[in-house]
Amino acid sequence: MTQTANVYQKPLPAMGGLTGEFYGWCKRRELRFQRCTGCGSWRHVPREQCAACGSPSWEWARSSGRGSVFTWTVVARAMHPSFQDDVPYAAVVIELEEGVRLVSEVVHCPPEALDIGMPVEVVFEDVTPEVTLPKFRRVQT
Ligand SMILES: [Zn+2]
């Protein structure tokens, strides 16, 4: 038995620059986003300047990790061979309490069980020794 079957085959994020910093926090089990130190606006995806006030000053601020399902699309045909065994699956836009949104996955939740506004919280999945992805799970209310 080889370990080949366990090797993560899906595309990985580019780990350079600000994106690499974002995933570096994920690896430490912390979901952090940029927050402008000029006006307090949160932002994602990472970028150098605040879209609200233009300030170049910011910090990595820790998110509560709590949010809700904003919207999703169901992928019926794999766009990359490594997703062939997953279809149909939902690519879900999560809106965090801080207001930022990111595309992720709600684990253990088939597309038909998704609902707009469904409360979720972050979970971290180590997909390779270097890369940890933020995913979300349903929160029972
Ligand atoms: Zn700002």
Tab-separated table of C-alpha atoms and ligand atoms in Angstrom:
chain	number	residue	atom	x	y	z
A	1	MET	CA	0.000	0.000	0.000
A	2	THR	CA	1.479	3.294	-1.051
A	3	GLN	CA	0.481	6.687	0.228
A	4	THR	CA	-0.176	8.005	-3.248
A	5	ALA	CA	-3.932	7.875	-2.727
A	6	ASN	CA	-3.590	10.243	0.209
A	7	VAL	CA	-1.641	12.913	-1.627
A	8	TYR	CA	-3.670	16.082	-1.989
A	9	GLN	CA	-4.260	16.561	-5.716
A	10	LYS	CA	-6.343	19.724	-5.799
A	11	PRO	CA	-4.975	23.128	-6.744
A	12	LEU	CA	-3.265	24.922	-3.885
A	13	PRO	CA	-3.165	28.643	-3.190
A	14	ALA	CA	-0.077	30.590	-4.215
A	15	MET	CA	1.731	31.044	-0.914
A	16	GLY	CA	3.579	34.262	-1.665
A	17	GLY	CA	2.982	37.787	-0.444
A	18	LEU	CA	-0.128	38.742	1.487
A	19	THR	CA	-1.941	35.574	0.424
A	20	GLY	CA	0.836	33.520	1.983
A	21	GLU	CA	0.488	35.525	5.187
A	22	PHE	CA	-3.260	34.831	5.255
A	23	TYR	CA	-2.645	31.084	4.958
A	24	GLY	CA	0.162	31.309	7.491
A	25	TRP	CA	-2.419	32.414	10.073
A	26	CYS	CA	-4.689	29.563	8.994
A	27	LYS	CA	-1.872	27.136	9.662
A	28	ARG	CA	-1.793	28.501	13.207
A	29	ARG	CA	-5.554	27.919	13.494
A	30	GLU	CA	-6.336	31.603	13.388
A	31	LEU	CA	-8.604	33.170	10.832
A	32	ARG	CA	-7.325	36.672	10.298
A	33	PHE	CA	-8.193	39.306	7.761
A	34	GLN	CA	-6.738	42.659	6.993
A	35	ARG	CA	-8.292	45.517	8.928
A	36	CYS	CA	-7.552	49.085	8.021
A	37	THR	CA	-5.939	50.948	10.906
A	38	GLY	CA	-7.147	54.204	9.376
A	39	CYS	CA	-10.892	53.589	9.261
A	40	GLY	CA	-11.354	50.114	10.736
A	41	SER	CA	-12.706	48.492	7.568
A	42	TRP	CA	-12.088	44.759	7.181
A	43	ARG	CA	-11.126	43.390	3.800
A	44	HIS	CA	-10.529	40.185	1.921
A	45	VAL	CA	-8.956	39.143	-0.462
A	46	PRO	CA	-5.636	40.560	0.726
A	47	ARG	CA	-4.527	43.812	-0.864
A	48	GLU	CA	-2.274	46.710	-0.053
A	49	GLN	CA	-4.724	49.582	0.231
A	50	CYS	CA	-8.095	50.207	1.862
A	51	ALA	CA	-10.915	50.511	-0.651
A	52	ALA	CA	-12.951	52.540	1.834
A	53	CYS	CA	-10.484	55.289	2.785
A	54	GLY	CA	-7.361	54.700	0.689
A	55	SER	CA	-5.076	54.150	3.655
A	56	PRO	CA	-2.058	51.885	3.136
A	57	SER	CA	-1.971	51.072	6.888
A	58	TRP	CA	-3.503	47.872	8.134
A	59	GLU	CA	-3.150	44.963	10.529
A	60	TRP	CA	-3.984	41.264	10.539
A	61	ALA	CA	-7.026	41.257	12.818
A	62	ARG	CA	-8.443	38.062	14.212
A	63	SER	CA	-11.907	37.066	13.068
A	64	SER	CA	-14.384	35.401	15.383
A	65	GLY	CA	-14.545	32.635	12.796
A	66	ARG	CA	-18.312	32.829	12.946
A	67	GLY	CA	-20.458	33.733	10.012
A	68	SER	CA	-23.252	32.606	7.789
A	69	VAL	CA	-23.939	31.275	4.322
A	70	PHE	CA	-24.252	34.250	1.981
A	71	THR	CA	-24.777	32.324	-1.263
A	72	TRP	CA	-23.471	29.304	-3.148
A	73	THR	CA	-23.287	27.635	-6.499
A	74	VAL	CA	-23.476	23.926	-7.139
A	75	VAL	CA	-20.671	22.569	-9.286
A	76	ALA	CA	-22.046	19.644	-11.286
A	77	ARG	CA	-19.145	19.116	-13.665
A	78	ALA	CA	-15.618	19.023	-12.323
A	79	MET	CA	-13.518	21.855	-13.738
A	80	HIS	CA	-10.348	20.093	-12.605
A	81	PRO	CA	-9.815	16.306	-12.588
A	82	SER	CA	-9.088	16.314	-8.862
A	83	PHE	CA	-12.675	17.369	-8.132
A	84	GLN	CA	-14.200	14.500	-10.108
A	85	ASP	CA	-15.097	12.485	-7.026
A	86	ASP	CA	-16.676	15.499	-5.300
A	87	VAL	CA	-19.329	16.550	-7.804
A	88	PRO	CA	-21.924	17.718	-7.231
A	89	TYR	CA	-20.538	19.997	-4.543
A	90	ALA	CA	-21.274	23.527	-3.426
A	91	ALA	CA	-18.812	26.402	-3.632
A	92	VAL	CA	-20.106	28.554	-0.795
A	93	VAL	CA	-19.644	32.250	-0.128
A	94	ILE	CA	-19.372	32.714	3.633
A	95	GLU	CA	-19.970	36.099	5.191
A	96	LEU	CA	-18.064	36.463	8.460
A	97	GLU	CA	-19.412	38.487	11.373
A	98	GLU	CA	-16.824	41.142	10.524
A	99	GLY	CA	-18.437	41.600	7.114
A	100	VAL	CA	-15.782	40.074	4.876
A	101	ARG	CA	-16.719	37.246	2.552
A	102	LEU	CA	-14.740	34.338	1.260
A	103	VAL	CA	-15.392	31.342	-0.940
A	104	SER	CA	-15.074	28.078	0.903
A	105	GLU	CA	-16.852	24.840	1.687
A	106	VAL	CA	-19.341	23.820	4.340
A	107	VAL	CA	-18.076	20.412	5.383
A	108	HIS	CA	-20.424	17.472	5.864
A	109	CYS	CA	-23.228	19.483	4.305
A	110	PRO	CA	-24.648	18.392	0.953
A	111	PRO	CA	-25.762	21.213	-1.345
A	112	GLU	CA	-29.447	20.492	-0.715
A	113	ALA	CA	-28.947	21.098	3.011
A	114	LEU	CA	-27.542	24.612	2.543
A	115	ASP	CA	-29.657	27.611	3.402
A	116	ILE	CA	-29.119	31.349	3.085
A	117	GLY	CA	-28.135	32.702	6.480
A	118	MET	CA	-27.234	29.292	7.880
A	119	PRO	CA	-24.844	29.920	10.781
A	120	VAL	CA	-21.381	28.423	10.371
A	121	GLU	CA	-18.014	28.540	12.067
A	122	VAL	CA	-14.524	28.061	10.756
A	123	VAL	CA	-12.661	24.767	10.892
A	124	PHE	CA	-9.135	24.286	9.629
A	125	GLU	CA	-8.085	21.473	7.352
A	126	ASP	CA	-4.411	20.654	6.844
A	127	VAL	CA	-4.384	19.553	3.212
A	128	THR	CA	-0.586	19.396	2.900
A	129	PRO	CA	2.229	19.878	5.420
A	130	GLU	CA	2.463	23.489	4.216
A	131	VAL	CA	-1.131	24.455	3.466
A	132	THR	CA	-4.099	24.708	5.815
A	133	LEU	CA	-7.433	25.707	4.323
A	134	PRO	CA	-10.234	27.476	6.190
A	135	LYS	CA	-13.498	25.598	5.824
A	136	PHE	CA	-16.769	25.905	7.693
A	137	ARG	CA	-19.179	23.705	9.562
A	138	ARG	CA	-22.778	24.159	10.499
A	139	VAL	CA	-23.505	25.561	13.923
A	140	GLN	CA	-26.538	24.074	15.603
A	141	THR	CA	-28.909	26.764	16.797
B	1	ZN	ZN	-9.680	52.441	5.593
